[in-house]
CSV table of C-alpha atoms in Angstrom, one decimal:
chain,number,residue,atom,x,y,z
J,1,MET,CA,-4.3,5.2,3.5
J,2,ASN,CA,-6.7,4.4,6.3
J,3,CYS,CA,-7.1,5.2,10.0
J,4,ALA,CA,-5.1,2.2,11.0
J,5,ASN,CA,-1.9,3.5,9.4
J,6,LEU,CA,-2.6,7.3,9.5
J,7,LEU,CA,-0.6,8.0,12.7
J,8,GLY,CA,2.5,6.3,11.3
J,9,ALA,CA,2.1,8.2,8.0
J,10,LEU,CA,2.0,11.5,10.0
J,11,GLY,CA,5.2,10.6,11.8
J,12,PHE,CA,4.0,9.2,15.1
J,13,SER,CA,5.3,6.0,16.5
J,14,CYS,CA,5.0,4.2,19.8
J,15,HIS,CA,7.2,1.7,21.7
J,16,ARG,CA,6.1,-0.2,24.8
J,17,PHE,CA,8.6,-1.1,27.4
J,18,PRO,CA,8.3,-4.2,29.6
J,19,THR,CA,7.4,-1.9,32.5
J,20,GLY,CA,4.4,-0.7,30.6
J,21,THR,CA,5.8,2.7,29.8
J,22,LEU,CA,5.0,4.0,26.4
J,23,ALA,CA,7.6,5.9,24.4
J,24,VAL,CA,5.9,8.0,21.8
J,25,SER,CA,7.8,9.8,18.9
J,26,THR,CA,6.2,12.7,17.2
J,27,PRO,CA,6.7,14.4,13.8
J,28,PHE,CA,8.0,17.5,15.6
J,29,CYS,CA,11.7,18.2,15.9
J,30,PHE,CA,14.2,20.2,17.9
J,31,ALA,CA,16.1,22.9,15.9
J,32,ASP,CA,18.9,20.4,15.0
J,33,GLY,CA,16.5,17.7,13.8
J,34,ASP,CA,16.3,15.6,16.9
J,35,VAL,CA,12.8,14.1,17.2
J,36,ILE,CA,10.6,15.3,20.1
J,37,HIS,CA,9.2,12.4,22.0
J,38,PHE,CA,7.6,11.7,25.4
J,39,TYR,CA,6.9,8.9,27.8
J,40,LEU,CA,3.5,7.9,29.2
J,41,ASP,CA,2.7,6.0,32.3
J,42,ASP,CA,-0.8,4.9,33.3
J,43,PHE,CA,-1.9,4.9,37.0
J,44,ASP,CA,-5.5,3.6,37.2
J,45,SER,CA,-7.5,6.7,36.3
J,46,THR,CA,-4.6,9.1,35.9
J,47,VAL,CA,-1.7,9.4,33.5
J,48,LYS,CA,1.8,10.8,33.7
J,49,ILE,CA,3.7,12.4,30.8
J,50,SER,CA,7.5,12.8,31.1
J,51,ASP,CA,10.6,13.6,29.0
J,52,ASN,CA,12.9,11.3,31.2
J,53,SER,CA,15.1,14.5,31.5
J,54,ASP,CA,15.7,14.3,27.7
J,55,THR,CA,14.9,18.0,27.1
J,56,LEU,CA,17.7,19.3,29.3
J,57,PHE,CA,20.0,16.6,28.0
J,58,HIS,CA,19.3,17.6,24.4
J,59,LEU,CA,20.0,21.3,25.2
J,60,SER,CA,23.4,20.3,26.7
J,61,THR,CA,24.3,18.3,23.6
J,62,VAL,CA,23.8,21.3,21.3
J,63,GLY,CA,26.1,23.5,23.3
J,64,LEU,CA,23.8,25.3,25.8
J,65,ASP,CA,25.0,25.6,29.3
J,66,ILE,CA,22.5,24.0,31.7
J,67,SER,CA,25.0,23.0,34.4
J,68,ASP,CA,23.4,25.2,37.0
J,69,ARG,CA,19.8,24.9,38.0
J,70,LYS,CA,19.4,28.6,37.9
J,71,LYS,CA,19.8,28.3,34.1
J,72,TRP,CA,16.8,26.0,34.0
J,73,ARG,CA,14.5,29.0,34.8
J,74,PHE,CA,13.4,29.4,31.3
J,75,LEU,CA,12.2,25.8,31.1
J,76,ARG,CA,10.5,25.9,34.5
J,77,GLN,CA,8.6,29.0,33.4
J,78,LEU,CA,7.5,27.4,30.2
J,79,ALA,CA,6.4,24.3,32.0
J,80,GLU,CA,4.4,26.2,34.5
J,81,ALA,CA,2.7,28.3,31.8
J,82,HIS,CA,1.5,25.1,30.3
J,83,GLY,CA,0.5,23.4,33.5
J,84,LEU,CA,3.5,21.2,33.7
J,85,ARG,CA,6.3,20.8,36.2
J,86,LEU,CA,10.1,20.8,36.0
J,87,GLU,CA,11.4,18.5,38.7
J,88,ASP,CA,14.6,19.1,40.6
J,89,SER,CA,16.0,16.1,38.8
J,90,GLY,CA,15.6,17.9,35.5
J,91,GLU,CA,12.6,15.8,34.4
J,92,LEU,CA,9.7,17.6,32.7
J,93,THR,CA,6.4,16.1,33.9
J,94,GLY,CA,2.7,16.5,33.8
J,95,ARG,CA,-0.3,14.6,35.2
J,96,SER,CA,-4.0,14.5,34.3
J,97,GLN,CA,-7.0,12.3,34.4
J,98,SER,CA,-6.8,9.6,31.7
J,99,THR,CA,-9.8,11.2,30.0
J,100,GLU,CA,-7.8,14.4,29.7
J,101,LEU,CA,-4.8,12.9,28.0
J,102,PRO,CA,-5.3,14.7,24.6
J,103,ASP,CA,-5.1,18.1,26.4
J,104,LEU,CA,-2.1,16.9,28.4
J,105,VAL,CA,-0.2,15.9,25.3
J,106,ARG,CA,-1.2,19.2,23.6
J,107,ARG,CA,0.3,21.2,26.5
J,108,TYR,CA,3.4,19.1,26.6
J,109,VAL,CA,4.1,19.4,22.9
J,110,GLY,CA,3.3,23.1,23.0
J,111,THR,CA,6.0,23.5,25.7
J,112,LEU,CA,8.6,21.6,23.7
J,113,LEU,CA,7.9,23.7,20.6
J,114,LYS,CA,8.6,26.8,22.7
J,115,VAL,CA,11.8,25.2,23.8
J,116,VAL,CA,12.7,24.8,20.1
J,117,ASP,CA,12.2,28.5,19.6
J,118,TYR,CA,14.4,29.2,22.6
J,119,GLU,CA,17.1,26.8,21.2
J,120,ARG,CA,17.1,28.6,17.9
J,121,GLU,CA,17.4,32.0,19.6
J,122,GLN,CA,20.2,31.0,21.9
J,123,ARG,CA,22.2,29.2,19.3
J,124,GLY,CA,21.5,31.4,16.4
J,125,MET,CA,21.1,28.2,14.7
J,126,SER,CA,20.0,27.3,11.4
J,127,ASP,CA,21.4,28.0,8.0
J,128,GLU,CA,24.9,27.0,8.9
J,129,THR,CA,24.0,23.8,10.7
J,130,GLU,CA,21.5,22.8,8.2
J,131,GLN,CA,24.0,23.4,5.4
J,132,TYR,CA,26.5,21.2,7.1
J,133,LEU,CA,24.0,18.4,7.4
J,134,ALA,CA,23.0,18.8,3.8
J,135,GLU,CA,26.6,18.6,2.7
J,136,VAL,CA,27.2,15.4,4.7
J,137,GLU,CA,24.1,13.8,3.2
J,138,PHE,CA,25.2,14.9,-0.3
J,139,TYR,CA,28.6,13.2,0.2
J,140,LEU,CA,27.2,10.1,1.8
J,141,ARG,CA,25.0,9.6,-1.2
J,142,ALA,CA,27.9,10.1,-3.6
J,143,TRP,CA,30.1,7.7,-1.6
J,144,HIS,CA,27.9,4.7,-1.8
J,145,VAL,CA,25.1,5.3,-4.3
J,146,ASP,CA,23.4,2.0,-3.5
J,147,ARG,CA,22.9,2.8,0.2
J,148,ASN,CA,19.7,4.4,1.4
J,149,VAL,CA,20.1,7.6,3.5
J,150,VAL,CA,17.2,7.9,6.1
J,151,PRO,CA,17.1,11.0,8.3
J,152,HIS,CA,16.7,11.0,12.0
J,153,PRO,CA,16.5,7.2,12.9
J,154,GLN,CA,15.8,6.4,16.6
J,155,ILE,CA,17.3,3.7,18.7
J,156,VAL,CA,16.2,2.7,22.2
J,157,GLY,CA,19.1,2.4,24.6
J,158,MET,CA,19.5,0.2,27.7
J,159,SER,CA,18.4,3.0,29.8
J,160,GLY,CA,15.1,3.3,27.9
J,161,ARG,CA,16.2,6.6,26.4
J,162,LEU,CA,15.4,7.2,22.8
J,163,HIS,CA,18.6,8.2,20.9
J,164,THR,CA,18.2,10.1,17.6
J,165,PHE,CA,20.9,10.1,14.9
J,166,ASP,CA,21.3,12.4,12.0
J,167,PHE,CA,21.1,9.7,9.4
J,168,GLU,CA,20.8,6.0,8.9
J,169,TYR,CA,23.2,5.1,6.2
J,170,GLY,CA,22.8,1.5,5.0
J,171,ASP,CA,23.5,-0.3,8.3
J,172,GLN,CA,25.3,2.6,9.9
J,173,LEU,CA,24.0,5.2,12.3
J,174,VAL,CA,25.6,8.6,11.4
J,175,ASP,CA,26.0,11.8,13.5
J,176,ALA,CA,27.5,14.8,11.7
J,177,VAL,CA,29.1,17.1,14.3
J,178,ARG,CA,31.4,20.1,14.8
J,179,PRO,CA,34.4,19.7,17.0
J,180,ASN,CA,33.3,20.6,20.5
J,181,SER,CA,33.1,18.9,23.9
J,182,ASN,CA,29.3,18.9,24.1
J,183,SER,CA,28.9,17.0,20.9
J,184,THR,CA,31.6,14.5,21.9
J,185,GLY,CA,30.0,14.0,25.3
J,186,SER,CA,26.6,13.4,23.6
J,187,ILE,CA,27.9,10.8,21.3
J,188,LEU,CA,29.8,9.0,24.0
J,189,ARG,CA,26.7,8.8,26.1
J,190,LYS,CA,24.8,7.4,23.2
J,191,ALA,CA,27.5,4.8,22.6
J,192,MET,CA,27.6,3.8,26.2
J,193,ASP,CA,23.9,3.4,26.4
J,194,LEU,CA,24.1,1.2,23.3
J,195,ALA,CA,27.3,-0.6,24.5
J,196,ASP,CA,25.6,-4.0,25.0
J,197,ASP,CA,23.7,-3.7,21.7
J,198,GLU,CA,24.9,-4.3,18.1
J,199,ASN,CA,23.8,-0.8,17.4
J,200,ALA,CA,26.9,0.5,19.2
J,201,SER,CA,29.2,-0.8,16.4
J,202,ARG,CA,27.1,0.8,13.8
J,203,ILE,CA,27.8,4.4,14.9
J,204,LEU,CA,29.7,6.6,12.5
J,205,VAL,CA,30.6,10.1,13.3
J,206,VAL,CA,31.4,12.6,10.5
J,207,MET,CA,33.6,15.3,12.1
J,208,ASP,CA,33.9,18.7,10.5
J,209,ASP,CA,37.7,19.3,10.3
J,210,ARG,CA,37.7,21.9,7.7
J,211,GLU,CA,38.1,25.0,10.0
J,212,ASP,CA,39.8,23.8,13.2
J,213,SER,CA,41.7,20.7,12.3
J,214,GLU,CA,43.6,20.6,15.6
J,215,ARG,CA,40.3,20.7,17.7
J,216,ALA,CA,38.8,18.1,15.3
J,217,GLN,CA,41.8,15.8,15.8
J,218,ALA,CA,41.5,16.1,19.6
J,219,GLU,CA,37.8,15.3,19.7
J,220,THR,CA,38.3,12.5,17.1
J,221,ALA,CA,41.0,10.9,19.4
J,222,ILE,CA,38.4,10.8,22.3
J,223,LEU,CA,35.5,9.5,20.2
J,224,SER,CA,37.5,6.9,18.2
J,225,ARG,CA,37.9,4.8,21.4
J,226,MET,CA,34.3,3.9,21.2
J,227,VAL,CA,32.9,4.7,17.7
J,228,SER,CA,34.1,5.1,14.1
J,229,VAL,CA,35.0,8.6,13.1
J,230,LEU,CA,35.5,10.0,9.6
J,231,GLY,CA,36.7,13.6,8.9
J,232,MET,CA,34.6,15.7,6.6
J,233,GLN,CA,37.6,16.2,4.3
J,234,GLN,CA,38.1,12.5,4.1
J,235,LEU,CA,34.4,12.0,3.4
J,236,ARG,CA,34.7,14.4,0.5
J,237,ARG,CA,37.7,12.5,-0.9
J,238,VAL,CA,36.1,9.1,-0.7
J,239,ALA,CA,32.9,10.5,-2.3
J,240,GLY,CA,35.0,11.6,-5.2
J,241,ILE,CA,34.4,15.3,-4.7
J,242,PRO,CA,37.3,17.6,-5.6
J,243,SER,CA,38.2,20.1,-2.8
J,244,SER,CA,37.3,23.0,-5.0
J,245,GLU,CA,33.7,21.9,-5.4
J,246,HIS,CA,30.5,22.2,-3.4
């Protein structure tokens, strides 16, 4: 290992858009595993950091109600406490002199880590969701033992937004979801943003149909118009796992 590849080894990556904007992925994650990232724009001697409204978008995809701006108050307060700003558009931004970029990034990441704490508190997330993801990974590996399973791959959409999936499974991009409208909406937005890209056809959704099969069927009917959907029970069968196990 050397200084040239250290940042990559630590989990940082950077993508430059034709506009000059830099999209930076960090090794830090939201409560559901989505990677925390930010965008940087250089203006002569100043720099702007932004989330491209991804933070509120993420919270909406995990079931939190952010439909009313009054419900953004927690994020606005966190932003202001760290010297950042939550715009009326929902974009989290910050500006500083270029020489003060390290401090700006530190404050931005600090804000997002507080958002992660808030997400966990609001959702009561954790063991159950993590267990579901672990089960899906287990069955995927058993289904095709020759395929690599890579967690949290990121794909850049036509809008410039970075989309994170739960797994890259061979040449497929897998999201493991519970049957609810927020998850369905999130996946449809991903698919639409990737619609003119070959990545759209790679999307596979694993739908948990073990507890509420009717709701799972309804959400599957919507999703299957744009992406491939596999029920959790079917995944268990193709993986060769008897229903009484795991």
